[in-house]
mmCIF file of C-alpha atoms and ligand atoms in Angstrom:
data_model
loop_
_atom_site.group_PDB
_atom_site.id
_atom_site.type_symbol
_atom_site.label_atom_id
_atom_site.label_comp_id
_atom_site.label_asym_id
_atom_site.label_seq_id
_atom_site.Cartn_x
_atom_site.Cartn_y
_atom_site.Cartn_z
ATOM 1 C CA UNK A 452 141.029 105.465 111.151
ATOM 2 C CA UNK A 453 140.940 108.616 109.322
ATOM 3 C CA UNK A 454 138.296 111.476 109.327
ATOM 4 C CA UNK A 455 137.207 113.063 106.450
ATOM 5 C CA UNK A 456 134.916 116.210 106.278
ATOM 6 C CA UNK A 457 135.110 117.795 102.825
ATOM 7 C CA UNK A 458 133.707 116.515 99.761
ATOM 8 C CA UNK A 459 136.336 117.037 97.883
ATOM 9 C CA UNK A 460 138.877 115.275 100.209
ATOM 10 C CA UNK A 461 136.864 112.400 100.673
ATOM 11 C CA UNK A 462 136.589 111.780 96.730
ATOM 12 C CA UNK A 463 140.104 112.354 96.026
ATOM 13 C CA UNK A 464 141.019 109.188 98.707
ATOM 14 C CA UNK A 465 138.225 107.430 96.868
ATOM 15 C CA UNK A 466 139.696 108.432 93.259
ATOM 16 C CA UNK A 467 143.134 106.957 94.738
ATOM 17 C CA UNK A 468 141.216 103.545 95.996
ATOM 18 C CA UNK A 469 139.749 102.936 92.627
ATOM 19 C CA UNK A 470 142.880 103.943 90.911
ATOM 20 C CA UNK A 471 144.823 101.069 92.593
ATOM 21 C CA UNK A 472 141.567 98.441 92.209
ATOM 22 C CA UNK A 473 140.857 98.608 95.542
ATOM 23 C CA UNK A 474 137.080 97.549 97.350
ATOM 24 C CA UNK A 475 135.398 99.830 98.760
ATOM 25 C CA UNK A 476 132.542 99.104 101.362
ATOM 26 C CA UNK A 477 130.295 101.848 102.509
ATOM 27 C CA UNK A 478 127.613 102.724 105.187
ATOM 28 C CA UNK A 479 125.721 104.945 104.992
ATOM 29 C CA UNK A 480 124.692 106.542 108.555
ATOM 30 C CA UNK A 481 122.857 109.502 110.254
ATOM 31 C CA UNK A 482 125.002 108.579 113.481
ATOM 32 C CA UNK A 483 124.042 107.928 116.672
ATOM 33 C CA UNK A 484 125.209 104.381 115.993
ATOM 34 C CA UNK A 485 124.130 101.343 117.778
ATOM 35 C CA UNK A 486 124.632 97.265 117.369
ATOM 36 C CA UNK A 487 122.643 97.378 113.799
ATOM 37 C CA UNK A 488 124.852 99.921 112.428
ATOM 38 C CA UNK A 489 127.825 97.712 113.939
ATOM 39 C CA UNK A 490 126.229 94.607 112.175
ATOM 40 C CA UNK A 491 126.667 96.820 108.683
ATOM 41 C CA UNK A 492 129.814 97.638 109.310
ATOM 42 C CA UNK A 493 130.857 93.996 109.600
ATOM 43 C CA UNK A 494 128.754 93.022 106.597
ATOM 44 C CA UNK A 495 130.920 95.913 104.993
ATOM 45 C CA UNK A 496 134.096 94.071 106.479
ATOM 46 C CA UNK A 497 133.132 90.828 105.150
ATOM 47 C CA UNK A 498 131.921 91.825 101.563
ATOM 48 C CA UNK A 499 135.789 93.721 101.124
ATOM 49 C CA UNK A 500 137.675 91.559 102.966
ATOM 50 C CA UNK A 501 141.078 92.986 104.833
ATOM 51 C CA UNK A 502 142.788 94.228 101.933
ATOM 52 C CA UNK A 503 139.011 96.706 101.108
ATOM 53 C CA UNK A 504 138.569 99.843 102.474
ATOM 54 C CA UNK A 505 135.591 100.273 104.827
ATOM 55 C CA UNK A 506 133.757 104.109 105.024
ATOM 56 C CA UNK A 507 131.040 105.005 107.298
ATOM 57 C CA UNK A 508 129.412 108.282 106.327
ATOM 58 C CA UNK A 509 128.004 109.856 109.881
ATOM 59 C CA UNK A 510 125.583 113.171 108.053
ATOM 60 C CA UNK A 511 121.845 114.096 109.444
ATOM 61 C CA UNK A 512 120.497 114.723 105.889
ATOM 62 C CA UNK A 513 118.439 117.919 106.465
ATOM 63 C CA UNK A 514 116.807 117.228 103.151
ATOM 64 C CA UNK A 515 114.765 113.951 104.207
ATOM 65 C CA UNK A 516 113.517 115.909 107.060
ATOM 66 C CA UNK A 517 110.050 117.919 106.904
ATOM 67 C CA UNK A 518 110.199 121.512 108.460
ATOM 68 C CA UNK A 519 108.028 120.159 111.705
ATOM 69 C CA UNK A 520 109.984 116.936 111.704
ATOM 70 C CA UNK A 521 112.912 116.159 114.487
ATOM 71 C CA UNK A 522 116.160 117.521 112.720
ATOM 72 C CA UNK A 523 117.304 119.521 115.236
ATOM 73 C CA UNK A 524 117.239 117.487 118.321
ATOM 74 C CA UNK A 525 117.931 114.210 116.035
ATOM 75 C CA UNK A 526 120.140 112.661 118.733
ATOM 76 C CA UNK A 527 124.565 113.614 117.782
ATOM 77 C CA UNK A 528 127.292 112.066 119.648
ATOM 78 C CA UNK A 529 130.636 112.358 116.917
ATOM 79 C CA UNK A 530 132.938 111.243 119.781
ATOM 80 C CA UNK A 531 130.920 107.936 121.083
ATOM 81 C CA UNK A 532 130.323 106.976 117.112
ATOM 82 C CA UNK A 533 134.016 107.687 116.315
ATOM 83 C CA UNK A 534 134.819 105.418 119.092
ATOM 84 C CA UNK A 535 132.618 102.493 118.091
ATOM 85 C CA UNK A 536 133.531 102.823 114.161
ATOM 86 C CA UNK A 537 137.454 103.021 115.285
ATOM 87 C CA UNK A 538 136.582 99.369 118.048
ATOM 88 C CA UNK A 539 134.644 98.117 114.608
ATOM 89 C CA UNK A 540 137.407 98.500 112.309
ATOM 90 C CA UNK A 541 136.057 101.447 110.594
ATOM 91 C CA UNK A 542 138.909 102.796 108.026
ATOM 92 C CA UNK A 543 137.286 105.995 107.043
ATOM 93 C CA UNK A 544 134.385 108.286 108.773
ATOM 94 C CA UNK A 545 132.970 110.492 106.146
ATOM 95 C CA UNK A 546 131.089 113.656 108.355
ATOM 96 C CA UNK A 547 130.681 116.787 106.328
ATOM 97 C CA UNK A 548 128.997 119.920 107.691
ATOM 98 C CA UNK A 549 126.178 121.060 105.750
ATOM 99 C CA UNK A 550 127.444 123.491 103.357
ATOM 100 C CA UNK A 551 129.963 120.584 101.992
ATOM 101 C CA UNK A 552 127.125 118.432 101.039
ATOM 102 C CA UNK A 553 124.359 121.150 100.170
ATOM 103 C CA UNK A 554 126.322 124.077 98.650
ATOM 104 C CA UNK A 555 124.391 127.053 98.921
ATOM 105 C CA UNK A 556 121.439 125.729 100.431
ATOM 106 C CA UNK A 557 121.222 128.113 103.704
ATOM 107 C CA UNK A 558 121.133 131.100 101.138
ATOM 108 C CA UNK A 559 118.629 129.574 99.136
ATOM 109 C CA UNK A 560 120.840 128.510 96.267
ATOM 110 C CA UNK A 561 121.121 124.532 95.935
ATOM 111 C CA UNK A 562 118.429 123.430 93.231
ATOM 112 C CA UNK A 563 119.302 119.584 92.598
ATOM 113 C CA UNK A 564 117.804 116.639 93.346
ATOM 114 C CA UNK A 565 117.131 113.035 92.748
ATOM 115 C CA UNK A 566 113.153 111.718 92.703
ATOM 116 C CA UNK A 567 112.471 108.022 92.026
ATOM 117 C CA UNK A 568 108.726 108.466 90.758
ATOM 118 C CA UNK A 569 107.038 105.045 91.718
ATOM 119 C CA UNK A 570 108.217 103.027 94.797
ATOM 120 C CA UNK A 571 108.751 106.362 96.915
ATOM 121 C CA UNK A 572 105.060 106.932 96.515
ATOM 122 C CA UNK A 573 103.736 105.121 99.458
ATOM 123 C CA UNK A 574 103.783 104.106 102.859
ATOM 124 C CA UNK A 575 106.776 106.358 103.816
ATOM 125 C CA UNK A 576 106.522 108.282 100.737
ATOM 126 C CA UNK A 577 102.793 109.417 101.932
ATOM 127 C CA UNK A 578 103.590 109.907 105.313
ATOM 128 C CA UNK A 579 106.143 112.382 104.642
ATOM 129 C CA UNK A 580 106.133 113.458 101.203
ATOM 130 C CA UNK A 581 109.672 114.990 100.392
ATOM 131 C CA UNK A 582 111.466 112.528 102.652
ATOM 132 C CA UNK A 583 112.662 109.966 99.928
ATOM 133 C CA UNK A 584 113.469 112.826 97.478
ATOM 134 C CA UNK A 585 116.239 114.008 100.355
ATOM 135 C CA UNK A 586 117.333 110.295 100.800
ATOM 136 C CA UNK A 587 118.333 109.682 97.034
ATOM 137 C CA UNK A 588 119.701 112.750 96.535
ATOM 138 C CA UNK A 589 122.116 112.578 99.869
ATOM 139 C CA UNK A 590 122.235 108.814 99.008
ATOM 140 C CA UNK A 591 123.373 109.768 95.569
ATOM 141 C CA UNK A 592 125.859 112.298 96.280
ATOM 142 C CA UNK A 593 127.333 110.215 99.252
ATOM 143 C CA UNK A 594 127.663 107.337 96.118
ATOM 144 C CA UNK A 595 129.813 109.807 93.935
ATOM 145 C CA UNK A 596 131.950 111.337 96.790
ATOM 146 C CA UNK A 597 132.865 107.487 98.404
ATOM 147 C CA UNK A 598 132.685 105.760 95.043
ATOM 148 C CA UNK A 599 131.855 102.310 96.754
ATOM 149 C CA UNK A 600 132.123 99.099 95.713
ATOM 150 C CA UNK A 601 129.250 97.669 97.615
ATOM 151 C CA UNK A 602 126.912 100.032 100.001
ATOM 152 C CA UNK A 603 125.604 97.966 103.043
ATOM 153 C CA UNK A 604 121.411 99.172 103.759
ATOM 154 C CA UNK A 605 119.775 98.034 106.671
ATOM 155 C CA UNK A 606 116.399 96.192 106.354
ATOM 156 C CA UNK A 607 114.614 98.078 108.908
ATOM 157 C CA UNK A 608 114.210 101.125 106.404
ATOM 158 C CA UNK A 609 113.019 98.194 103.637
ATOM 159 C CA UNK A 610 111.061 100.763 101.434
ATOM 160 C CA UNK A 611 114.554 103.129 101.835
ATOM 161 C CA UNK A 612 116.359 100.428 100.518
ATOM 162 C CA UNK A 613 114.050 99.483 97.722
ATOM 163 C CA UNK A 614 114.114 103.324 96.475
ATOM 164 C CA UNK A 615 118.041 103.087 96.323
ATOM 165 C CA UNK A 616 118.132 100.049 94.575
ATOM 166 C CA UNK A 617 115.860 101.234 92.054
ATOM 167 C CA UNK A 618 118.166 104.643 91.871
ATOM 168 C CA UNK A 619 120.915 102.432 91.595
ATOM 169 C CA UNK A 620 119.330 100.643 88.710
ATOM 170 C CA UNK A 621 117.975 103.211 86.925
ATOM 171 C CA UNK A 622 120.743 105.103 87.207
ATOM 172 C CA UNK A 623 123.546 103.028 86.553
ATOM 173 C CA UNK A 624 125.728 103.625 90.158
ATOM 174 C CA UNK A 625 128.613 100.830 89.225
ATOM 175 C CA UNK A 626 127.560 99.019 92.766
ATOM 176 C CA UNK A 627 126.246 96.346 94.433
ATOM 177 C CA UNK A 628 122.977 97.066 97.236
ATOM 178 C CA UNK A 629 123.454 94.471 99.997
ATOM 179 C CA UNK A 630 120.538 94.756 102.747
ATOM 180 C CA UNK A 631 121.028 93.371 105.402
ATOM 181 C CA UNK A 632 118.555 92.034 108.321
ATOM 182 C CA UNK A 633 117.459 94.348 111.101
ATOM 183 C CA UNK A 634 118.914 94.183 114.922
ATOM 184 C CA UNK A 635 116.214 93.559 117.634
ATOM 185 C CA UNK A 636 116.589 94.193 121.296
ATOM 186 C CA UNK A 637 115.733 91.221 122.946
ATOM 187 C CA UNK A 638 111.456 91.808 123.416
ATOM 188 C CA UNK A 639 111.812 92.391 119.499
ATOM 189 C CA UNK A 640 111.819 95.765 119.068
ATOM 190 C CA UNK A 641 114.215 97.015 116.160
ATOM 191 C CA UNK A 642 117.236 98.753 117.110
ATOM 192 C CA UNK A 643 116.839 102.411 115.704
ATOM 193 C CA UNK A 644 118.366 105.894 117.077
ATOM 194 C CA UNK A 645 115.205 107.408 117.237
ATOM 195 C CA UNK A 646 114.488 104.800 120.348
ATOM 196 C CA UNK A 647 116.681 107.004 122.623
ATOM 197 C CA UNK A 648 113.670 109.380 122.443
ATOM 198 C CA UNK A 649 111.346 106.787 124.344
ATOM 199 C CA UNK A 650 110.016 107.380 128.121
ATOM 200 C CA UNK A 651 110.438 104.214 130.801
ATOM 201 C CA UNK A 652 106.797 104.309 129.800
ATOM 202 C CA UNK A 653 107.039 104.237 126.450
ATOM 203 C CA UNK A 654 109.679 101.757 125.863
ATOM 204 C CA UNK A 655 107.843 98.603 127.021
ATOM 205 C CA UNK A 656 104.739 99.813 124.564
ATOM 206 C CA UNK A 657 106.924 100.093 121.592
ATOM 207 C CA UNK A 658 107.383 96.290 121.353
ATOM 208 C CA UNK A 659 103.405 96.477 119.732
ATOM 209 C CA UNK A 660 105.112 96.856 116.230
ATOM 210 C CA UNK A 661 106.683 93.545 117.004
ATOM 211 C CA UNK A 662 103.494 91.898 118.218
ATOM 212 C CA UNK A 663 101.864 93.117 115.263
ATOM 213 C CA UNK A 664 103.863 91.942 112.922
ATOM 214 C CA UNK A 665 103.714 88.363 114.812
ATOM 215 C CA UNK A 666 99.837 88.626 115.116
ATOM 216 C CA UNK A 667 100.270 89.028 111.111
ATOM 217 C CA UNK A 668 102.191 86.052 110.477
ATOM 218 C CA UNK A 669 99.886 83.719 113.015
ATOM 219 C CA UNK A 670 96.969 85.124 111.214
ATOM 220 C CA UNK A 671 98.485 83.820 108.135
ATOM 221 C CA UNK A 672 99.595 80.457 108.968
ATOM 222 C CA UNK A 673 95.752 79.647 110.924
ATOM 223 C CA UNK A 674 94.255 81.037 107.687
ATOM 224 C CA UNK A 675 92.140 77.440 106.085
ATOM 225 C CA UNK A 676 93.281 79.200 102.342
ATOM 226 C CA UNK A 677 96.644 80.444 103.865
ATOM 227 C CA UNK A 678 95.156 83.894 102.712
ATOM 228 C CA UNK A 679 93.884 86.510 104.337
ATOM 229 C CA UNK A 680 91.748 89.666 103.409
ATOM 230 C CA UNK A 681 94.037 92.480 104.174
ATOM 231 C CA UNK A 682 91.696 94.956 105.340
ATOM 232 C CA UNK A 683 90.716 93.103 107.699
ATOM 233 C CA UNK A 684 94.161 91.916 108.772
ATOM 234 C CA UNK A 685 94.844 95.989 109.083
ATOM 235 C CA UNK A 686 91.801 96.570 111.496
ATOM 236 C CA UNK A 687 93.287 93.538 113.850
ATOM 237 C CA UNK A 688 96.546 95.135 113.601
ATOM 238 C CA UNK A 689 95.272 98.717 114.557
ATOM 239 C CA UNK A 690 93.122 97.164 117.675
ATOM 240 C CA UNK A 691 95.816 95.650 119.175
ATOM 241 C CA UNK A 692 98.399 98.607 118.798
ATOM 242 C CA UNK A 693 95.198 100.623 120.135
ATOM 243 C CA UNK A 694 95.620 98.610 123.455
ATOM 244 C CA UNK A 695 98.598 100.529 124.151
ATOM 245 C CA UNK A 696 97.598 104.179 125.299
ATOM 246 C CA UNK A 697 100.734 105.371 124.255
ATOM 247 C CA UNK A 698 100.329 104.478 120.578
ATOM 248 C CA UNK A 699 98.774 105.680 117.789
ATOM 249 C CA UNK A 700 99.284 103.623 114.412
ATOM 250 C CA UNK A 701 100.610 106.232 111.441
ATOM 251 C CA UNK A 702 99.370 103.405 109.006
ATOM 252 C CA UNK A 703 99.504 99.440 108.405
ATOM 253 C CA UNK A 704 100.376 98.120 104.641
ATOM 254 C CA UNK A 705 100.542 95.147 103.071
ATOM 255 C CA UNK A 706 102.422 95.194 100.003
ATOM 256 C CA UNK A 707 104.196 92.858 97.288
ATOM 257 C CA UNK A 708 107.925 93.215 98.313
ATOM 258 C CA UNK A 709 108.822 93.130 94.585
ATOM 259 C CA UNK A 710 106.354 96.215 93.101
ATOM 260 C CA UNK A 711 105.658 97.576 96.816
ATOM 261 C CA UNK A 712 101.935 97.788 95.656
ATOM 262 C CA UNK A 713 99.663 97.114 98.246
ATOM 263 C CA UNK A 714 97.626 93.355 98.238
ATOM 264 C CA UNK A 715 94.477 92.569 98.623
ATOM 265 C CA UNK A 716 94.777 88.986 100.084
ATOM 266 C CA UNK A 717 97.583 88.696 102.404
ATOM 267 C CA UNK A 718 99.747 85.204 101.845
ATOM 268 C CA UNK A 719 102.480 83.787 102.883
ATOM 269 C CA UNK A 720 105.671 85.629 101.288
ATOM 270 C CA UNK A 721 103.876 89.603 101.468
ATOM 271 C CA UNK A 722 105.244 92.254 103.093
ATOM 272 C CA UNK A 723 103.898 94.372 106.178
ATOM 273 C CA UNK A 724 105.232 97.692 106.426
ATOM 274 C CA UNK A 725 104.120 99.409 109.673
ATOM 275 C CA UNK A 726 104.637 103.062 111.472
ATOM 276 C CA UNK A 727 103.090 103.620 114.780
ATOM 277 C CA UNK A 728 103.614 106.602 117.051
ATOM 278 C CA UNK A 729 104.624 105.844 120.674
ATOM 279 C CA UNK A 730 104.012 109.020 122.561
ATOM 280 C CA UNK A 731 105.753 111.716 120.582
ATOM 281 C CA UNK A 732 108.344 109.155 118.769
ATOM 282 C CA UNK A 733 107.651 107.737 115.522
ATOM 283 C CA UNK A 734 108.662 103.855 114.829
ATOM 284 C CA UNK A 735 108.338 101.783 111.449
ATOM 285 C CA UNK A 736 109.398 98.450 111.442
ATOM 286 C CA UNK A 737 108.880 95.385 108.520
ATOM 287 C CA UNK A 738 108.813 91.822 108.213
ATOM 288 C CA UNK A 739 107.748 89.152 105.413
ATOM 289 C CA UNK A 740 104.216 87.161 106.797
HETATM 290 O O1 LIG B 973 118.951 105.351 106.848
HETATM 291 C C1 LIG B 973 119.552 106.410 107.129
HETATM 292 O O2 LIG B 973 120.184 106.550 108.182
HETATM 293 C C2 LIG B 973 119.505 107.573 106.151
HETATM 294 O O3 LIG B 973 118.267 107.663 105.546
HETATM 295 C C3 LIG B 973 120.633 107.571 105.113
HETATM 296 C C4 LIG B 973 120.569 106.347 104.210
HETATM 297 C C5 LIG B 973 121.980 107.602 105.832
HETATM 298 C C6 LIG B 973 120.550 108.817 104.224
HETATM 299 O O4 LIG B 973 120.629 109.986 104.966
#
C-alpha cells in the first residue's frame, strides 16, 4: 500500500493508471474510518476487481466546515486508518496537508469553487449554508487528482451524494457514482465518526433517529390512504425525539428522493432526511418510508 500526499504525485500515478487502461476505484474519506467506510472500500474492490486500483483519500475538508463548526477536534488517527485500509486491501491512501489541496488559502489567496445551485439548497444546505459548496469543490478536485473510474458514496450523507451526482452530471466527470447502503450498529444507529463524540449517556439516546425513522415508516403502512400529511408526520417525529432530554431535533424533511423537494403527503417510496442534536453532537441519518 502506498501513501501519497502531494497533488501532484498522486495525479501523476493516476495519469500512469489511465495510461495503461487500468480501473480505478475511489473513496472518498475524512478518516477516522470505521466498518461503513470498510464496506466502501469493498464495494470499491468489487466494482475494479483484482487487476483495479483501489484509493482511499483520508483529508478533513476545512472548506465544508463553518467557522463555529468541529474542524479542529474532528476526531484524526492516520496510523489506526492506515492500518485498516492496508487489512482492507487498500492500494493507495491519498492524505494531503492543507496547502496541497487549498493553495494559498491560509494567506487568503485560494478563490475557486464549485456550487451546485438547486439540490444543495436544503435540509443540509440550510443548516449549514457553505457546507456543500466545500464538499463539491474538495469532491471535485479529489476527482481530477485520483481520476477514478467509479467513486464509492455512502448513503448515510444521501443529500451529499445527490449533490455529487448532479456535479458529476452537470459537469461531465467521466465516472460512475455508486452509493452504497449505510452501516448500523446493532440498536440501528448509523455508523458515523462523529459518534466517537457521544457520552455513555448520550449513546443509548442517539438510537431516536432510528426510531424515528421506523415510527415514519409504521405511520405509513397503518395509513387507510397509505398517505400521510407530512406536517403532521414531522410534529410526531419531533415529540418522540423530544422524549430524549439529550436531544434536540435540527429539522425533520420529507422529500422526493428524485428532485429532493419537500412533499406534502408522505407515501410509500419518499424520503425522510433527519438531523437531531444529541447533547453537543450533531447526527443526520435517512431512510425511504
Ligand atoms: O463524506 C465525507 O466524508 C466528506 O464529505 C467527503 C465526501 C470526503 C468530502 O470531504
Amino acid at each position: 500500500m502506498k501513501i501519497v500526499t502531494t497533488a501532484a504525485g498522486m495525479q501523476r500515478l493516476a495519469r500512469g493508471w489511465q495510461g495503461q487502461g487500468m480501473k480505478v476505484g475511489f473513496v472518498p474519506t475524512m478518516g477516522y474510518l470505521h466498518a461503513g467506510h470498510i464496506s466502501l472500500v469493498e464495494r470499491a474492490r468489487r466494482l475494479v476487481g483484482r487487476a483495479g486500483v483501489v484509493v482511499v483519500s483520508i483529508y478533513v475538508n476545512p472548506t465544508q466546515f463553518a467557522p463555529h463548526e468541529d474542524l479542529a477536534k474532528y476526531p484524526r488517527d492516520f496510523k489506526r486508518d492506515s492500518a485498516l485500509c492496508r487489512a482492507a486491501g487498500v492500494d493507495v491512501i491519498f492524505a494531503p496537508p492543507d496547502p496541497e489541496m487549498y493553495p494559498g488559502r491560509a494567506t487568503g489567496d485560494y478563490s475557486t469553487y464549485v456550487v451546485e445551485e438547486t439540490l444543495a439548497q436544503g435540509m443540509e444546505g440550510a443548516a449549514r449554508p457553505t457546507h456543500f459548496r466545500g464538499v463539491t469543490t474538495v469532491v471535485a478536485k479529489l476527482f481530477h487528482l485520483v481520476l477514478p473510474t467509479v467513486a464509492v458514496f455512502g448513503a448515510k450523507d444521501w443529500q451529499q451524494a445527490a449533490v455529487v451526482q448532479r456535479m458529476v452530471r452537470d459537469l461531465n466527470f467521466p465516472l460512475r457514482l455508486v452509493v452504497a447502503p449505510t452501516h448500523r450498529e446493532a440498536d440501528g444507529l448509523a455508523m458515523s465518526s462523529r459518534n466517537k463524540y457521544l457520552s455513555a449517556e448520550e449513546r443509548p439516546q442517539a438510537t431516536i433517529l432510528w426510531r424515528a425513522m421506523q415510527r415514519a415508516k409504521a405511520a405509513v403502512r397503518e395509513a387507510e390512504n397509505g398517505a400521510v400529511a407530512a406536517a403532521a408526520l414531522k410534529q410526531e417525529l419531533a415529540a418522540l425525539i423530544a422524549t430524549q432530554p439529550a436531544a434536540r431535533l435540527d429539522y425533520v424533511e420529507f422529500f422526493d428522493p428524485a428532485t429532493l423537494r419537500p412533499v406534502a403527503e408522505v407515501r410509500r417510496g419518499a424520503q425522510l432526511a433527519l438531523a437531531v442534536f444529541v447533547g453537543r453532537t450533531r447526527l443526520i441519518d435517512n431512510g425511504r418510508v
